[in-house]
Amino acid sequence: MPLLLRRAFGLAGHSNGVPKAVASSLRTGPRSPGSPPSTTTLMTRISTAFFTSSPTCCLKRNQMPPRPKHPPEADIEESFLKGSGPGGQKINKTNSAVQLKHIPTGIVVKCQETRSREQNRKIARDLLAAKLDILANGDQSRTVIVGNVKKKRSDSAAKKSRRKYKKLAEEKEGGQQQPKEKEEQNEEDDDDRTGGLITEGSFEEREGKPFIELMEEEAISKKPSEMRNVGKGGGGGGGGKAADHDDDDGTGGFTPTRKDSRI
Amino acid sequence: MPRLQPSLFWRARRISPFATFLLRACRDLQSVKNELRWISEHVSQAAPAFSPRSFPYKTRMWQLCERRARGEPLQYILGTQPFGELDIRCRPGVLIPRWETEAYTLELSRILIDEISSEKKQPMRILDVCSGTGCIALQLYSQLQPSCPSLHVRGLDISQEAISLARENVVHNALVQNPGKQTIRFLHGNIFNPSDAVRDALYLSQQSDDTAKWDLIISNPPYVSNRSFSRDTTRSVRNFEPKLALVPNHTHNDTSEDIFYARLLDLSKTLRPKRMLFEVAGMEQALRVVRMIFLQQPSLSSPAMRTSEKGEAGKELHRDLYTVVQIWRDDPSVQQQHAARESEKDEVVTVEGREITVKGDGKVRSVYFVGGDSFNQFGWSSVTGRG
């Protein structure tokens, strides 16, 4: 099957214009090396993906358990946090802290996230529901599963970044040519959100080639998404609301200046 | 105000350079952390393009934290105060809504919604005297609007600034009005010397008859005495909030702090509200208000009162006298958290030989009483314990 078509259906690691949900449902099982999936199975899967009303075919790849529901009001005791002083018109301090106690288990949750008591109540109930979920389900609870997925993603991003800088350091020692070559290339590819789990080409294709050639191939076809990730890690660490920087700069775009640390 | 320990400053400095400023106003680290978070969220929301490391962002943070350090209330700096489900805009010159006010307003709206759903819907008329930002009127309107097809809420204040701000809050919270069916309006006038227009709006000029004109008269009037203003108020209240809203007749030093309650109880003879709720400073003032209520209605101190039946849970419901008087604490919806709980009885306090229920937990905050008409009109035959 031509590469363009494979790309269109998200089977080559790039998905242009096809929703991820559909693309994921089109992925077949582990492929035997070198043989593209047959067209007929693909067409069947396309039709089921687009034209079926049941939601199961459009599941996200990482299906999270649903958010835990709030425990019943009868089990919750909202305890009143006393303010100091006479109160009323004489004091204008915000007192929006909410403390919930779950009577059957004895879990106590305190929340003073927002200035509004009503919102804090909701947030506190969400927190309590999450804690009860962990207590009830242990490793199967939503919090733990979401935490694992996020950890996996951040670990793989860190690993990629380490690999890249290591290579950069090696190449810098080797010669001045390769770093300059890399910066000239501006491939406009979509973000690769697979976390490095799906790579181009199969293992057997790569096996026979010399190691150095593989490294060169990787360097040449380096996805800017990885460069983007690293750039964000370096520049956006100071604050969550960094202004958007030009993605073409890669790592060299944003360098925190010394004067920013002046207090 | 107790002196701040130097170690607090070091710990605040480790959190952030801005935190040392906030510590002067907040006095404890937990509040500092909260207020720092809220102020930085406010700055980020106002100018999302600037990174927290950028010069304009930091300058803005310095400005706001310096203002807060001088004692300016956070609500004036950020411009809003959440109140129930609403967001009330605040400005210097108008009193900031307190969380205790929010608590009893929510409890009252629950009681009113229960009443509306259990009995046939009647037009509900609510008057908020000394409305200020309009928070009480707005909260009641927004809570009752879904279940009450005929609802009229009026707010009255002597300050034109407060009235403009209240009208702004109606728009800011997107409260929908239905002319003739569901209305909320704010009137500029003096409750002690009402103009003709105000008298008409309050139904004061109509001849008093037996029908109740107002379902609820609620008030958070100035109740701080001059002495208490100098001694008990915090610096940010004393220096930044209007004295007009705190001390009754603040230009004269010899006015009693109960004068508003006296005036409202006088007016209640003509206005004949079904129920009234007043915010008070504490237990002493609550007891004085209760005594004023008893003086108003001499039948309450008659011997017949002492032989009345008791309702459930220690509340007294007088089938002969038709009045419920309760004192509410800061959080009226919870049971009191001390020894009284073991006996499963509500706390009571005795005034002039009569037992008054004290509801909730915290400091005494309001006095709530139901006039006699409600029993007549709704024909209660069973003791429900609800006012």
XYZ file of C-alpha atoms in Angstrom:
650
model
C 0.000 0.000 0.000
C 1.455 3.371 -0.931
C 3.009 5.347 1.866
C 0.675 8.294 1.334
C -2.404 6.163 1.992
C -0.816 4.591 5.047
C -0.086 8.025 6.376
C -3.636 9.141 5.647
C -4.994 6.355 7.786
C -2.585 7.001 10.571
C -0.674 3.822 10.124
C 2.697 5.420 9.530
C 2.833 7.419 12.651
C 1.395 10.563 11.069
C -2.298 11.287 11.008
C -3.252 14.128 8.735
C -6.866 15.053 8.903
C -8.066 11.774 10.323
C -9.254 11.962 13.923
C -7.094 10.081 16.371
C -10.043 8.036 17.554
C -10.737 6.826 14.035
C -7.077 6.335 13.277
C -6.626 4.246 16.372
C -9.562 2.086 15.510
C -8.073 1.519 12.109
C -4.857 0.170 13.502
C -4.734 -3.530 13.216
C -2.796 -5.850 15.472
C 0.929 -6.467 15.275
C 1.883 -6.510 11.632
C 4.142 -9.023 10.088
C 7.168 -7.160 8.887
C 7.101 -5.721 5.413
C 3.465 -6.515 4.612
C 1.000 -3.630 4.655
C -2.570 -4.380 5.858
C -4.983 -5.480 3.128
C -7.286 -2.915 1.635
C -10.490 -4.842 2.281
C -10.015 -5.048 6.036
C -9.196 -1.377 6.053
C -12.369 -0.432 4.223
C -14.470 -2.512 6.601
C -12.898 -0.853 9.560
C -13.352 2.627 8.046
C -17.036 2.030 7.527
C -17.527 0.705 11.026
C -15.572 3.579 12.473
C -17.469 6.300 10.707
C -20.929 4.873 10.379
C -21.606 3.019 13.594
C -23.565 4.598 16.387
C -22.111 2.514 19.171
C -19.404 4.448 20.996
C -17.150 1.482 21.656
C -15.370 1.762 18.331
C -14.303 5.313 19.069
C -12.665 4.626 22.423
C -9.590 6.537 23.349
C -6.443 4.493 23.264
C -5.996 4.973 26.985
C -9.441 4.361 28.402
C -9.581 5.875 31.895
C -12.067 4.736 34.489
C -14.814 7.331 34.967
C -14.517 10.040 37.605
C -15.718 8.753 40.959
C -19.112 10.060 42.095
C -19.610 12.090 45.258
C -20.466 10.035 48.336
C -24.014 10.491 49.687
C -24.656 13.559 51.810
C -25.724 11.511 54.788
C -22.196 10.156 55.156
C -20.559 13.564 55.023
C -20.168 15.914 57.918
C -19.229 19.458 57.014
C -17.547 20.839 60.034
C -17.550 24.514 60.663
C -14.155 26.199 60.879
C -14.427 28.940 63.453
C -12.993 32.319 62.631
C -11.292 34.410 65.255
C -12.577 37.666 66.648
C -16.134 38.964 66.746
C -16.828 38.411 63.075
C -19.725 39.919 61.147
C -19.290 43.517 59.973
C -16.167 44.009 62.088
C -13.984 41.627 60.090
C -13.750 41.247 56.301
C -11.406 38.306 55.950
C -12.443 35.636 53.485
C -13.317 32.427 55.272
C -14.013 30.003 52.494
C -12.272 26.912 53.869
C -14.415 23.809 53.822
C -13.666 20.718 55.850
C -15.470 17.468 55.139
C -15.417 14.350 57.241
C -16.563 11.039 55.848
C -18.195 9.341 58.790
C -17.924 5.639 57.853
C -14.209 5.767 57.015
C -13.060 8.765 59.025
C -11.340 10.471 56.092
C -11.038 14.226 56.536
C -10.608 16.529 53.558
C -9.930 20.231 53.804
C -10.155 22.572 50.857
C -9.442 26.284 50.538
C -8.674 26.439 46.877
C -10.987 29.272 45.813
C -12.554 32.262 47.507
C -16.018 30.853 47.012
C -17.397 28.479 49.616
C -19.696 26.797 47.135
C -16.867 25.960 44.737
C -14.712 24.769 47.601
C -17.519 22.462 48.655
C -17.574 20.890 45.194
C -13.805 20.572 45.028
C -13.712 19.055 48.502
C -16.325 16.506 47.515
C -14.335 15.618 44.392
C -11.236 15.141 46.549
C -13.144 13.008 49.003
C -14.568 10.893 46.204
C -11.060 10.387 44.790
C -9.707 9.330 48.197
C -12.556 6.893 48.683
C -11.875 5.567 45.194
C -8.237 4.881 46.061
C -9.311 3.245 49.274
C -11.835 1.058 47.534
C -9.981 0.171 44.348
C -6.324 0.570 45.221
C -4.324 0.214 42.024
C -7.388 0.169 39.825
C -8.570 3.569 40.937
C -8.709 6.405 38.459
C -6.103 8.486 40.233
C -3.489 5.758 40.131
C -4.158 4.851 36.500
C -4.036 8.465 35.337
C -0.877 8.959 37.360
C 0.772 5.971 35.682
C -0.110 7.173 32.204
C 1.239 10.638 32.891
C 4.383 9.232 34.443
C 4.948 7.022 31.405
C 4.610 9.997 29.079
C 6.919 12.215 31.055
C 9.474 9.438 31.447
C 9.592 8.835 27.720
C 9.857 12.552 26.998
C 12.714 12.817 29.469
C 14.382 9.802 27.922
C 14.138 11.286 24.430
C 15.540 14.531 25.656
C 18.438 12.776 27.364
C 19.142 10.773 24.216
C 19.117 13.882 22.099
C 21.457 15.893 24.287
C 23.775 12.966 24.632
C 23.957 12.691 20.883
C 24.464 16.397 20.510
C 27.335 16.286 22.922
C 28.912 13.358 21.044
C 28.483 15.016 17.705
C 29.891 18.254 18.959
C 32.990 16.405 19.975
C 33.054 14.629 16.646
C 32.764 17.653 14.339
C 31.057 20.978 13.706
C 29.067 19.803 10.655
C 26.151 17.872 12.027
C 24.623 20.363 14.501
C 24.484 22.969 11.722
C 22.755 20.541 9.344
C 20.052 19.755 11.839
C 19.085 23.356 12.458
C 18.547 23.987 8.768
C 15.779 21.446 8.478
C 12.268 22.590 9.181
C 9.963 19.676 8.767
C 6.365 20.571 9.449
C 5.072 17.360 10.917
C 2.319 16.903 13.400
C 3.094 16.183 16.989
C 3.965 12.615 17.560
C 1.964 11.717 20.612
C 2.707 8.053 20.513
C 5.425 8.511 23.079
C 7.909 6.804 20.867
C 5.997 3.543 20.942
C 5.437 3.374 17.228
C 8.446 4.065 15.050
C 8.829 4.164 11.365
C 9.874 0.991 9.742
C 10.157 -2.324 11.428
C 12.897 -3.829 13.494
C 13.928 -6.236 10.764
C 14.421 -3.423 8.303
C 16.769 -1.712 10.647
C 18.566 -4.787 11.797
C 20.822 -5.248 8.898
C 22.075 -1.675 8.695
C 25.185 -0.427 10.321
C 24.656 1.411 13.555
C 26.084 4.696 12.317
C 23.702 4.762 9.356
C 20.737 4.270 11.674
C 21.885 7.153 13.816
C 22.239 9.363 10.752
C 18.777 8.434 9.555
C 17.315 9.293 12.913
C 19.134 12.608 13.001
C 17.920 13.514 9.523
C 14.317 12.548 10.067
C 14.236 13.940 13.573
C 10.689 15.084 14.301
C 10.419 18.741 15.346
C 7.891 17.631 17.942
C 10.692 16.261 20.007
C 12.641 19.459 19.560
C 9.518 21.307 20.534
C 9.121 19.254 23.686
C 12.659 19.907 24.743
C 12.333 23.572 24.008
C 9.261 23.783 26.209
C 10.964 21.899 28.974
C 13.848 24.313 29.030
C 12.063 27.565 28.522
C 8.714 27.046 30.129
C 10.025 25.727 33.405
C 9.890 29.135 35.028
C 6.159 29.663 34.708
C 3.213 27.912 33.246
C 2.102 30.768 31.080
C 5.112 31.193 28.800
C 4.424 33.068 25.627
C 4.498 31.000 22.476
C 7.942 30.837 21.000
C 8.778 30.133 17.434
C 8.989 26.385 17.079
C 11.712 26.525 14.485
C 14.273 27.632 16.969
C 14.353 24.320 18.761
C 16.452 24.618 21.854
C 18.092 27.874 20.983
C 14.893 29.913 21.081
C 14.561 30.911 24.696
C 17.290 31.301 27.224
C 16.448 32.671 30.624
C 18.547 35.738 31.201
C 20.353 36.417 34.426
C 18.460 39.630 35.080
C 15.177 37.752 35.445
C 16.412 36.333 38.693
C 16.862 39.769 40.190
C 14.413 40.219 43.013
C -2.909 43.177 66.728
C -0.133 40.857 68.036
C 3.345 41.437 66.699
C 4.579 39.245 63.860
C 7.471 36.946 64.665
C 10.585 37.478 62.508
C 10.645 33.750 61.714
C 7.322 34.177 59.947
C 8.958 36.682 57.645
C 11.778 34.307 56.798
C 9.341 31.546 56.040
C 7.233 33.862 53.918
C 10.337 34.999 52.040
C 11.062 31.361 51.169
C 7.603 31.083 49.627
C 7.931 34.235 47.545
C 9.179 37.833 47.821
C 5.588 38.987 47.457
C 4.524 36.912 50.434
C 6.333 39.169 52.913
C 4.067 42.009 51.861
C 0.942 39.946 52.235
C 2.048 38.753 55.654
C 1.587 42.262 57.038
C -2.091 42.077 56.220
C -2.789 38.373 56.569
C -0.802 37.651 59.756
C -0.526 33.897 59.176
C 1.163 31.795 56.526
C -1.807 29.805 55.314
C -3.752 32.959 54.449
C -0.631 34.356 52.808
C -0.346 31.325 50.546
C -4.018 31.502 49.629
C -4.029 35.231 48.920
C -0.798 34.987 46.920
C -2.380 32.323 44.760
C -5.552 34.344 44.242
C -3.724 37.559 43.427
C -1.403 35.837 40.950
C -4.386 34.108 39.322
C -6.062 37.486 39.035
C -2.992 39.030 37.373
C -2.595 36.076 34.995
C -6.239 36.247 34.008
C -6.101 39.978 33.421
C -3.024 39.709 31.178
C -2.550 36.118 30.015
C 0.104 37.057 27.452
C 2.687 37.890 30.101
C 4.739 35.149 31.661
C 5.064 35.189 35.442
C 8.767 35.907 34.975
C 8.181 38.982 32.878
C 8.705 42.518 34.092
C 5.109 43.774 33.590
C 3.691 40.797 35.503
C 6.048 41.290 38.421
C 5.390 45.015 38.499
C 1.666 44.406 38.679
C 2.142 41.883 41.471
C 4.235 44.393 43.428
C 1.555 47.031 43.030
C -1.233 44.809 44.261
C 0.762 43.294 47.117
C 1.841 46.722 48.333
C -1.775 47.829 48.392
C -2.690 44.687 50.296
C 0.151 45.260 52.753
C -1.286 48.656 53.662
C -4.469 46.885 54.662
C -6.638 47.411 51.608
C -9.189 44.596 51.557
C -8.524 41.877 49.005
C -12.056 42.277 47.672
C -11.386 45.900 46.693
C -8.103 44.929 45.041
C -9.558 42.043 43.058
C -12.883 43.812 42.559
C -15.161 40.887 43.348
C -16.370 38.695 46.181
C -18.027 35.303 45.599
C -21.360 35.086 47.393
C -23.248 31.808 47.147
C -23.406 31.007 43.460
C -23.025 34.659 42.513
C -20.079 36.923 41.966
C -20.575 40.302 43.627
C -18.605 43.298 42.371
C -17.081 45.378 45.136
C -15.890 48.976 45.226
C -14.510 51.300 47.865
C -17.401 53.157 49.445
C -19.655 50.115 49.759
C -19.456 47.433 52.430
C -18.019 44.095 51.353
C -20.364 41.080 51.663
C -19.393 38.881 54.585
C -19.397 35.082 54.573
C -21.684 35.037 57.633
C -24.249 36.973 55.623
C -23.907 34.394 52.867
C -24.536 31.566 55.339
C -27.792 32.855 56.777
C -29.064 34.042 53.405
C -28.594 30.538 52.003
C -30.355 28.979 54.988
C -33.214 31.411 54.625
C -33.570 30.720 50.929
C -33.769 26.996 51.734
C -36.582 27.658 54.186
C -38.450 29.820 51.682
C -38.066 27.275 48.882
C -39.476 24.600 51.194
C -42.419 26.823 51.931
C -43.050 27.595 48.270
C -42.953 23.951 47.280
C -45.161 22.735 50.089
C -47.865 25.359 49.912
C -49.579 26.845 46.911
C -47.421 29.514 45.325
C -48.293 33.026 46.335
C -46.631 36.243 45.259
C -43.462 36.550 47.277
C -42.322 40.032 48.229
C -38.956 40.519 49.834
C -37.483 43.724 51.171
C -33.776 44.125 51.904
C -33.084 47.185 54.021
C -29.534 48.616 53.868
C -28.768 46.486 50.856
C -25.221 47.775 50.177
C -23.824 45.756 47.261
C -27.248 44.120 47.009
C -25.812 40.701 47.804
C -28.702 39.506 49.989
C -31.400 40.646 47.570
C -29.521 39.198 44.591
C -28.890 35.897 46.303
C -32.522 35.470 47.342
C -33.720 36.465 43.902
C -31.451 34.018 42.109
C -32.297 31.159 44.485
C -36.056 31.667 44.460
C -36.503 32.581 40.831
C -36.710 29.013 39.471
C -39.452 27.935 41.855
C -41.412 31.136 42.432
C -43.355 32.482 39.434
C -44.318 35.713 41.191
C -41.346 37.216 42.960
C -40.611 40.833 43.793
C -37.427 41.790 45.560
C -36.648 45.332 46.632
C -33.434 46.701 48.081
C -33.154 49.999 49.903
C -30.025 51.971 50.729
C -29.197 55.513 51.730
C -25.996 55.623 49.679
C -26.226 56.344 45.978
C -22.913 54.570 45.410
C -24.345 51.411 46.888
C -27.449 51.614 44.732
C -25.423 52.041 41.538
C -23.193 49.143 42.509
C -26.215 46.952 43.294
C -27.707 47.729 39.891
C -24.367 46.869 38.302
C -24.390 43.560 40.142
C -27.787 42.666 38.706
C -26.294 43.006 35.242
C -22.973 41.387 36.162
C -24.733 38.259 37.412
C -27.055 38.158 34.428
C -30.209 37.993 36.501
C -33.235 37.753 34.276
C -36.268 39.849 35.090
C -39.832 39.322 33.986
C -41.634 42.649 34.228
C -44.702 42.212 36.396
C -43.843 38.660 37.382
C -40.248 38.516 38.629
C -38.580 41.796 39.411
C -35.657 43.018 41.429
C -35.170 46.694 42.036
C -33.008 48.919 44.174
C -34.317 52.139 45.729
C -32.330 55.069 46.982
C -33.836 56.365 50.202
C -33.665 56.793 53.958
C -35.556 54.302 56.086
C -35.828 56.874 58.894
C -37.174 59.627 56.676
C -38.575 58.065 53.538
C -39.589 60.238 50.645
C -43.026 59.800 49.085
C -41.690 57.702 46.277
C -40.000 55.381 48.729
C -43.098 55.211 50.890
C -45.108 54.102 47.892
C -42.543 51.519 46.923
C -42.514 50.096 50.435
C -46.306 50.118 50.723
C -45.920 52.383 53.714
C -48.602 54.823 52.714
C -51.302 52.188 52.377
C -53.673 51.784 55.273
C -52.640 49.019 57.539
C -54.959 46.090 57.292
C -54.609 42.469 58.182
C -53.020 41.332 54.966
C -49.261 40.986 55.009
C -47.590 43.194 52.491
C -44.123 41.761 52.690
C -43.264 38.089 52.973
C -39.820 38.831 54.280
C -38.003 41.876 55.557
C -34.310 41.135 55.897
C -31.671 43.567 57.028
C -27.969 43.785 57.662
C -28.001 47.299 59.103
C -25.121 49.247 60.620
C -24.889 47.729 64.088
C -21.404 48.579 65.303
C -21.224 50.992 68.214
C -18.670 53.818 68.170
C -16.696 52.174 70.928
C -16.691 48.835 69.165
C -15.635 50.511 65.929
C -12.465 51.784 67.561
C -11.701 48.594 69.453
C -13.018 45.503 67.720
C -12.822 46.199 64.024
C -9.761 45.124 62.088
C -7.518 47.686 60.455
C -8.689 46.954 56.923
C -12.333 47.445 57.905
C -11.685 50.622 59.868
C -9.473 52.331 57.302
C -10.983 51.232 54.020
C -14.662 50.382 54.425
C -17.294 53.111 54.767
C -18.171 54.011 58.342
C -21.643 54.878 57.085
C -22.290 51.182 56.568
C -20.957 50.124 59.957
C -21.954 52.668 62.588
C -25.516 53.994 62.644
C -25.602 57.773 62.326
C -21.835 57.798 62.323
C -21.457 61.560 62.395
C -23.004 61.676 65.858
C -21.276 59.855 68.655
C -24.191 59.248 70.924
C -26.514 57.183 68.749
C -27.397 53.752 70.028
C -26.267 50.847 67.882
C -29.737 49.272 68.105
C -31.474 52.182 66.464
C -32.048 50.407 63.156
C -33.753 47.472 64.826
C -36.038 49.834 66.718
C -36.973 51.591 63.488
C -37.626 48.360 61.581
C -39.746 46.932 64.365
C -41.747 50.158 64.420
C -42.294 49.924 60.683
C -43.290 46.296 60.946
C -46.564 47.350 62.532
C -47.521 48.995 59.262
C -45.644 46.750 56.881
C -46.752 43.588 58.651
C -44.123 41.224 57.273
C -44.617 37.505 57.609
C -41.054 37.039 58.692
C -38.069 39.170 59.510
C -34.367 38.511 59.850
C -31.814 40.906 61.298
C -28.068 40.468 61.421
C -26.636 41.280 64.851
C -23.180 41.682 66.346
C -23.385 38.972 68.995
C -25.383 37.386 71.766
C -25.858 40.606 73.779
C -27.302 42.498 70.870
C -29.430 39.489 69.862
C -30.953 39.382 73.337
C -31.686 43.115 73.217
C -33.422 42.678 69.867
C -35.488 39.790 71.208
C -36.545 41.922 74.164
C -37.576 44.678 71.752
C -39.707 42.160 69.867
C -41.433 41.160 73.076
C -42.049 44.781 73.993
C -43.567 45.365 70.578
C -46.099 42.618 70.994
C -47.281 42.820 74.571
C -49.287 39.635 74.269
C -46.029 37.719 74.157
C -45.206 38.519 77.749
C -48.637 37.582 79.006
C -49.121 34.536 81.233
C -50.706 32.685 78.324
C -47.260 32.396 76.788
C -45.881 30.316 79.596
C -48.506 27.676 79.209
C -47.997 27.229 75.494
C -47.210 23.871 73.951
C -43.748 22.886 72.969
C -43.000 21.878 69.423
C -40.605 19.149 68.466
C -36.872 19.425 69.165
C -37.393 22.016 71.867
C -38.776 24.737 69.659
C -41.826 26.536 70.891
C -44.765 26.979 68.624
C -47.593 28.886 70.104
C -50.893 28.005 68.643
C -52.354 30.977 70.434
C -49.696 33.554 69.717
C -48.378 32.464 66.324
C -44.845 33.615 66.643
C -41.531 31.842 66.252
C -38.408 33.564 67.456
C -34.993 32.046 66.839
C -31.428 33.132 67.243
C -29.102 31.886 64.524
C -25.374 31.385 64.771
C -22.761 31.859 62.019
C -23.547 28.563 60.319
C -27.220 27.840 60.950
C -27.381 24.665 58.913
C -25.142 22.536 61.133
C -25.626 21.164 64.590
C -23.647 22.743 67.327
C -20.372 20.986 67.928
C -20.198 20.684 71.650
C -21.741 18.997 74.664
C -25.259 20.091 73.827
C -25.184 17.617 70.997
C -25.109 14.655 73.259
C -28.503 15.418 74.602
C -29.874 15.757 71.047
C -31.635 18.936 72.103
C -31.233 22.342 70.528
C -29.571 25.000 72.550
C -32.032 27.381 74.179
C -31.680 30.672 75.926
C -34.277 32.186 78.219
C -35.489 35.720 77.670
C -38.229 37.196 79.850
C -39.289 33.767 80.960
C -39.503 32.386 77.462
C -37.169 29.914 75.814
C -35.629 30.925 72.514
C -33.959 28.346 70.299
C -30.391 29.044 69.273
C -29.678 27.369 65.967
C -26.365 26.376 64.398
C -22.701 26.631 65.236
C -20.327 29.553 65.701
C -20.925 33.032 67.080
C -24.397 34.481 67.304
C -25.116 36.228 64.025
C -28.830 36.843 63.427
C -32.335 36.947 64.849
C -35.152 35.367 62.898
C -38.839 35.573 63.692
C -42.095 34.739 62.064
C -45.100 36.966 62.469
C -48.486 35.659 63.434
C -50.130 36.002 60.018
C -48.328 33.044 58.561
C -50.124 30.667 60.829
C -53.474 32.197 60.045
C -52.975 32.230 56.342
C -51.480 28.832 55.854
C -53.533 27.136 58.495
C -50.793 25.039 59.985
C -52.333 22.187 61.853
C -49.240 20.144 62.502
C -46.089 21.119 64.241
C -43.360 21.155 61.652
C -40.654 22.980 63.513
C -39.882 25.163 60.537
C -40.275 28.924 60.656
